[in-house]
Amino acid sequence: MEKEERYKELIQQAAALFGEEDDLIARMANLSALLYIHLPHVNWAGFYRNIHDKLILGPFQGKPACNPILFGKGVCGTCAITRKVQCVQNVHEFPGHIACDVDSKSEIVLPIIEKDTLLGVLDIDSDRYGNFDETDIIYLTQLLDIIFHHNTCENK
């Protein structure tokens, strides 16, 4: 299955799974599981929440994770401080990379922003170099809209 088709299915699954669920932690937990199970070569998928200007571990799937992460540190902290997506093809070349899992080779981190406030980040690691691209950014952004802004696939 091609990447775009896989994401379209994920969006439909997420919209159906979340339904009327208002609990954000439950929605984050289920999205972490969906991403971990359905995206190829993913060895960690989860959230860090912005609590008092530190990234605190939230719902995730994978090996135990580093916690807390300071703003500006590693890929997640860089995403938090810049509020820009970080799509890193080789984490070993990223200045200040925090190696929570030596098997991780590429990483994508998206900021979660609501009303100019950083709520946290979505972090996904892969055991393959160059596993993430613009397609991931587009569809992961849509998935974040579903869980944080209660948009459904019909709204897209």
Coordinates of N, CA and C in Angstrom, one line a residue:
M1 N 0.9 -1.2 0.0 CA 0.0 0.0 0.0 C 0.9 1.2 0.0
E2 N 0.5 2.2 -0.8 CA 1.3 3.4 -0.9 C 1.0 4.3 0.3
K3 N 2.0 5.2 0.6 CA 2.0 6.0 1.8 C 0.7 6.8 1.9
E4 N 0.3 7.5 0.8 CA -0.8 8.3 0.8 C -2.1 7.6 1.1
E5 N -2.2 6.4 0.5 CA -3.4 5.5 0.8 C -3.5 5.1 2.2
R6 N -2.3 4.8 2.8 CA -2.2 4.3 4.2 C -2.7 5.5 5.1
Y7 N -2.3 6.7 4.8 CA -2.7 7.8 5.6 C -4.2 8.1 5.5
K8 N -4.7 8.0 4.3 CA -6.2 8.2 4.1 C -7.0 7.2 4.9
E9 N -6.5 6.0 5.0 CA -7.2 5.0 5.8 C -7.0 5.3 7.3
L10 N -5.8 5.8 7.7 CA -5.6 6.2 9.1 C -6.6 7.3 9.5
I11 N -6.7 8.3 8.6 CA -7.6 9.4 8.9 C -9.0 8.9 9.1
Q12 N -9.5 8.0 8.3 CA -10.8 7.5 8.4 C -11.0 6.7 9.7
Q13 N -9.9 5.9 10.0 CA -10.0 5.1 11.3 C -10.0 6.0 12.5
A14 N -9.1 7.0 12.5 CA -9.0 8.0 13.6 C -10.4 8.7 13.8
A15 N -11.0 9.2 12.7 CA -12.2 9.9 12.9 C -13.3 9.0 13.4
A16 N -13.3 7.7 13.0 CA -14.3 6.7 13.5 C -14.0 6.4 14.9
L17 N -12.8 6.1 15.2 CA -12.4 5.7 16.6 C -12.6 6.8 17.6
F18 N -12.3 8.0 17.3 CA -12.4 9.1 18.3 C -13.9 9.5 18.4
G19 N -14.7 9.4 17.4 CA -16.1 9.8 17.5 C -16.4 10.9 18.4
E20 N -17.1 10.7 19.4 CA -17.5 11.8 20.3 C -16.6 11.8 21.6
E21 N -15.5 11.1 21.5 CA -14.6 11.0 22.7 C -14.0 12.4 22.9
D22 N -14.2 13.0 24.1 CA -13.7 14.3 24.4 C -12.4 14.3 25.2
D23 N -12.1 13.2 25.7 CA -10.9 13.1 26.6 C -9.6 13.1 25.7
L24 N -8.8 14.2 25.8 CA -7.7 14.4 25.0 C -6.6 13.3 25.2
I25 N -6.4 12.9 26.4 CA -5.4 11.9 26.7 C -5.8 10.6 26.0
A26 N -7.0 10.2 26.0 CA -7.5 9.0 25.4 C -7.3 9.1 23.8
R27 N -7.6 10.3 23.3 CA -7.4 10.5 21.9 C -5.9 10.4 21.5
M28 N -5.1 11.0 22.3 CA -3.6 10.9 22.0 C -3.1 9.5 22.1
A29 N -3.6 8.8 23.1 CA -3.2 7.4 23.3 C -3.5 6.5 22.1
N30 N -4.8 6.7 21.6 CA -5.2 5.9 20.5 C -4.5 6.3 19.2
L31 N -4.2 7.6 19.0 CA -3.5 8.0 17.8 C -2.1 7.4 17.8
S32 N -1.5 7.5 19.0 CA -0.1 6.9 19.1 C -0.1 5.4 18.7
A33 N -1.1 4.7 19.2 CA -1.2 3.3 18.8 C -1.5 3.1 17.3
L34 N -2.4 3.9 16.7 CA -2.6 3.8 15.3 C -1.4 4.0 14.5
L35 N -0.6 5.1 14.8 CA 0.6 5.4 14.1 C 1.6 4.3 14.2
Y36 N 1.8 3.8 15.4 CA 2.8 2.8 15.7 C 2.5 1.5 15.0
I37 N 1.3 1.2 14.9 CA 0.9 -0.1 14.2 C 0.9 0.0 12.7
H38 N 0.4 1.2 12.2 CA 0.1 1.2 10.8 C 1.2 1.9 9.9
L39 N 2.1 2.7 10.5 CA 3.2 3.3 9.7 C 4.4 2.4 9.6
P40 N 4.9 2.2 8.4 CA 6.0 1.3 8.3 C 7.3 1.8 8.9
H41 N 8.1 0.9 9.5 CA 9.4 1.2 10.0 C 9.4 2.2 11.2
V42 N 8.3 2.3 11.9 CA 8.2 3.2 13.0 C 8.5 2.4 14.3
N43 N 9.4 2.9 15.1 CA 9.8 2.2 16.3 C 9.4 3.0 17.6
W44 N 8.8 4.2 17.4 CA 8.3 5.0 18.5 C 7.3 6.0 18.0
A45 N 6.2 6.2 18.6 CA 5.2 7.2 18.2 C 4.5 7.7 19.5
G46 N 4.5 9.0 19.7 CA 3.9 9.5 20.8 C 3.9 11.0 21.0
F47 N 3.5 11.4 22.1 CA 3.3 12.9 22.4 C 4.2 13.3 23.6
Y48 N 4.7 14.5 23.5 CA 5.2 15.2 24.7 C 4.3 16.4 24.9
R49 N 4.0 16.7 26.1 CA 3.1 17.8 26.5 C 3.9 19.0 27.0
N50 N 3.6 20.2 26.6 CA 4.2 21.4 27.2 C 3.7 21.7 28.5
I51 N 4.5 21.4 29.6 CA 4.1 21.7 30.9 C 5.2 22.6 31.5
H52 N 4.9 23.8 31.8 CA 5.8 24.8 32.3 C 7.1 24.9 31.5
D53 N 6.9 25.0 30.2 CA 8.0 25.2 29.2 C 9.0 24.1 29.3
K54 N 8.5 22.9 29.5 CA 9.3 21.6 29.3 C 8.4 20.6 28.6
L55 N 9.0 19.8 27.9 CA 8.3 18.7 27.2 C 8.2 17.5 28.1
I56 N 7.0 17.2 28.6 CA 6.8 16.1 29.5 C 6.1 14.9 28.7
L57 N 6.6 13.7 28.9 CA 6.1 12.6 28.2 C 4.6 12.4 28.4
G58 N 4.0 12.1 27.2 CA 2.6 11.9 27.2 C 2.3 10.5 26.7
P59 N 1.1 10.2 26.2 CA 0.8 8.9 25.6 C 1.8 8.5 24.5
F60 N 2.2 7.2 24.5 CA 3.1 6.8 23.4 C 3.1 5.3 23.2
Q61 N 3.7 4.8 22.2 CA 3.9 3.4 21.9 C 5.4 3.3 21.6
G62 N 6.0 2.3 22.1 CA 7.4 2.0 21.9 C 8.2 1.8 23.2
K63 N 9.5 1.9 23.0 CA 10.4 1.7 24.2 C 10.3 2.9 25.1
P64 N 10.7 2.7 26.4 CA 10.7 3.9 27.3 C 11.4 5.1 26.7
A65 N 10.9 6.3 27.0 CA 11.4 7.5 26.4 C 12.1 8.4 27.4
C66 N 12.9 9.3 26.8 CA 13.5 10.4 27.6 C 12.5 11.3 28.1
N67 N 12.7 11.8 29.4 CA 11.7 12.7 30.0 C 12.4 13.4 31.2
P68 N 12.2 14.7 31.3 CA 11.6 15.6 30.4 C 12.6 16.0 29.3
I69 N 12.1 16.7 28.3 CA 13.0 17.3 27.3 C 12.9 18.8 27.4
L70 N 14.0 19.5 27.5 CA 14.0 20.9 27.6 C 13.8 21.6 26.2
F71 N 13.1 22.7 26.2 CA 13.0 23.4 24.9 C 14.4 23.7 24.4
G72 N 14.5 23.5 23.0 CA 15.8 23.8 22.4 C 16.7 22.6 22.4
K73 N 16.4 21.5 23.1 CA 17.2 20.3 23.1 C 16.7 19.2 22.2
G74 N 17.5 18.6 21.4 CA 17.1 17.5 20.6 C 16.1 18.0 19.5
V75 N 15.6 17.0 18.8 CA 14.7 17.3 17.7 C 13.3 17.8 18.3
C76 N 12.9 17.1 19.4 CA 11.6 17.6 20.0 C 11.7 19.0 20.6
G77 N 12.8 19.2 21.3 CA 13.0 20.6 21.9 C 13.2 21.7 20.9
T78 N 13.8 21.3 19.7 CA 14.0 22.3 18.6 C 12.6 22.6 18.0
C79 N 11.8 21.6 17.8 CA 10.4 21.8 17.3 C 9.6 22.7 18.3
A80 N 9.8 22.4 19.6 CA 9.0 23.2 20.6 C 9.5 24.7 20.5
I81 N 10.8 24.9 20.4 CA 11.2 26.3 20.5 C 11.0 27.1 19.2
T82 N 11.1 26.4 18.0 CA 10.9 27.0 16.7 C 9.4 27.0 16.3
R83 N 8.6 26.0 16.9 CA 7.3 25.8 16.5 C 7.1 25.5 15.0
K84 N 8.2 24.8 14.5 CA 8.2 24.4 13.1 C 8.4 22.8 13.1
V85 N 7.8 22.2 12.1 CA 8.0 20.8 11.9 C 9.5 20.5 11.7
Q86 N 9.9 19.4 12.3 CA 11.3 18.9 12.2 C 11.2 17.6 11.5
C87 N 11.7 17.5 10.3 CA 11.7 16.2 9.5 C 13.2 15.9 9.3
V88 N 13.7 15.0 10.1 CA 15.2 14.7 10.1 C 15.4 13.4 9.5
Q89 N 16.2 13.4 8.4 CA 16.4 12.2 7.7 C 17.5 11.3 8.3
N90 N 18.4 11.9 9.1 CA 19.4 11.1 9.8 C 19.6 11.8 11.2
V91 N 19.1 11.2 12.2 CA 19.2 11.9 13.5 C 20.6 12.0 14.0
H92 N 21.5 11.1 13.5 CA 22.9 11.1 14.0 C 23.6 12.4 13.5
E93 N 23.0 13.1 12.5 CA 23.6 14.3 12.0 C 23.0 15.5 12.6
F94 N 21.9 15.3 13.4 CA 21.2 16.5 14.0 C 22.0 17.0 15.2
P95 N 22.4 18.2 15.3 CA 23.1 18.7 16.4 C 22.3 18.6 17.7
G96 N 22.9 18.0 18.7 CA 22.2 17.9 20.0 C 21.2 16.8 20.1
H97 N 21.1 15.9 19.1 CA 20.1 14.8 19.1 C 20.2 14.1 20.4
I98 N 19.0 13.8 21.0 CA 18.9 13.0 22.2 C 18.6 11.6 21.8
A99 N 19.5 10.7 22.1 CA 19.3 9.3 21.7 C 18.6 8.5 22.8
C100 N 17.3 8.4 22.7 CA 16.6 7.6 23.6 C 16.6 6.2 23.2
D101 N 16.7 5.9 21.9 CA 16.7 4.6 21.4 C 17.8 4.5 20.3
V102 N 18.8 3.7 20.5 CA 19.9 3.7 19.5 C 19.5 3.1 18.2
D103 N 18.3 2.5 18.1 CA 17.8 2.0 16.8 C 17.2 3.1 15.9
S104 N 16.9 4.2 16.5 CA 16.2 5.3 15.7 C 17.2 5.9 14.8
K105 N 16.8 6.1 13.5 CA 17.7 6.7 12.5 C 17.1 7.9 11.9
S106 N 15.8 8.0 11.8 CA 15.1 9.3 11.3 C 14.0 9.6 12.2
E107 N 13.5 10.9 12.1 CA 12.5 11.3 13.1 C 11.7 12.5 12.5
I108 N 10.4 12.5 12.8 CA 9.6 13.7 12.5 C 8.9 14.1 13.7
V109 N 8.9 15.4 13.9 CA 8.2 16.0 15.1 C 7.4 17.2 14.6
L110 N 6.1 17.2 15.0 CA 5.2 18.3 14.6 C 4.8 19.0 15.9
P111 N 4.8 20.4 15.8 CA 4.2 21.1 16.9 C 2.7 21.1 17.0
I112 N 2.2 21.1 18.2 CA 0.7 21.2 18.4 C 0.4 22.5 19.0
I113 N -0.2 23.4 18.2 CA -0.4 24.8 18.6 C -1.9 25.1 18.5
E114 N -2.3 25.7 19.6 CA -3.7 26.2 19.6 C -3.8 27.6 20.2
K115 N -4.3 28.5 19.4 CA -4.4 29.9 19.8 C -3.1 30.5 20.3
D116 N -2.1 30.3 19.5 CA -0.7 30.7 19.7 C 0.0 30.1 20.9
T117 N -0.6 29.1 21.5 CA 0.0 28.4 22.6 C 0.5 27.0 22.2
L118 N 1.7 26.7 22.5 CA 2.2 25.3 22.2 C 1.7 24.4 23.2
L119 N 0.9 23.4 22.8 CA 0.4 22.4 23.7 C 1.3 21.2 23.9
G120 N 2.1 21.0 22.8 CA 3.1 19.9 22.9 C 3.6 19.6 21.5
V121 N 4.1 18.3 21.3 CA 4.6 17.9 20.0 C 4.2 16.4 19.8
L122 N 4.0 16.1 18.6 CA 3.9 14.7 18.2 C 5.3 14.3 17.6
D123 N 5.8 13.2 18.2 CA 7.1 12.7 17.9 C 7.0 11.3 17.3
I124 N 7.6 11.0 16.1 CA 7.6 9.7 15.6 C 9.1 9.4 15.1
D125 N 9.6 8.2 15.6 CA 10.9 7.8 15.2 C 10.8 6.6 14.3
S126 N 11.9 6.4 13.5 CA 11.9 5.3 12.6 C 13.3 4.6 12.7
D127 N 13.3 3.3 12.4 CA 14.6 2.5 12.4 C 15.2 2.5 11.0
R128 N 14.7 3.4 10.1 CA 15.2 3.6 8.8 C 15.6 5.0 8.5
Y129 N 16.7 5.2 7.8 CA 17.1 6.6 7.4 C 16.1 7.1 6.4
G130 N 15.8 8.4 6.4 CA 14.9 9.0 5.4 C 13.5 8.5 5.3
N131 N 13.0 8.0 6.4 CA 11.6 7.4 6.4 C 10.5 8.4 6.3
F132 N 10.7 9.7 6.5 CA 9.7 10.7 6.6 C 9.9 11.7 5.5
D133 N 8.8 12.3 5.0 CA 8.8 13.3 3.9 C 7.6 14.2 4.0
E134 N 7.4 15.0 3.0 CA 6.3 16.0 2.9 C 5.0 15.3 3.0
T135 N 4.8 14.1 2.5 CA 3.5 13.4 2.6 C 3.2 13.2 4.1
D136 N 4.2 12.8 4.9 CA 4.0 12.6 6.3 C 3.5 13.8 7.0
I137 N 4.2 14.9 6.6 CA 3.8 16.2 7.2 C 2.4 16.6 7.0
I138 N 2.0 16.4 5.7 CA 0.6 16.8 5.3 C -0.4 16.0 6.1
Y139 N -0.3 14.6 6.1 CA -1.3 13.8 6.7 C -1.2 13.7 8.2
L140 N 0.0 13.8 8.8 CA 0.1 13.9 10.3 C -0.5 15.2 10.8
T141 N -0.4 16.3 10.0 CA -1.1 17.5 10.4 C -2.6 17.3 10.4
Q142 N -3.1 16.6 9.4 CA -4.6 16.4 9.4 C -5.0 15.5 10.6
L143 N -4.2 14.5 10.9 CA -4.5 13.7 12.1 C -4.5 14.5 13.4
L144 N -3.5 15.4 13.5 CA -3.5 16.2 14.7 C -4.8 17.1 14.7
D145 N -5.2 17.6 13.6 CA -6.4 18.4 13.6 C -7.6 17.6 14.0
I146 N -7.6 16.4 13.7 CA -8.8 15.5 14.1 C -8.8 15.4 15.6
I147 N -7.7 15.1 16.3 CA -7.7 14.9 17.7 C -7.7 16.2 18.6
F148 N -7.1 17.2 18.1 CA -7.0 18.4 18.9 C -8.1 19.4 18.6
H149 N -8.6 19.4 17.4 CA -9.6 20.4 17.0 C -10.9 19.7 16.6
H150 N -11.1 18.4 16.9 CA -12.3 17.7 16.6 C -12.8 17.8 15.2
N151 N -11.9 18.0 14.3 CA -12.2 18.0 12.8 C -12.3 16.5 12.4
T152 N -13.2 16.2 11.5 CA -13.3 14.9 11.0 C -12.9 14.9 9.5
C153 N -12.7 13.7 8.9 CA -12.3 13.6 7.6 C -13.3 14.3 6.6
E154 N -14.6 14.4 7.0 CA -15.5 15.0 6.2 C -15.3 16.6 6.1
N155 N -14.6 17.1 7.1 CA -14.3 18.5 7.1 C -13.1 18.9 6.2
K156 N -12.4 17.9 5.7 CA -11.2 18.2 4.9 C -11.6 18.4 3.5

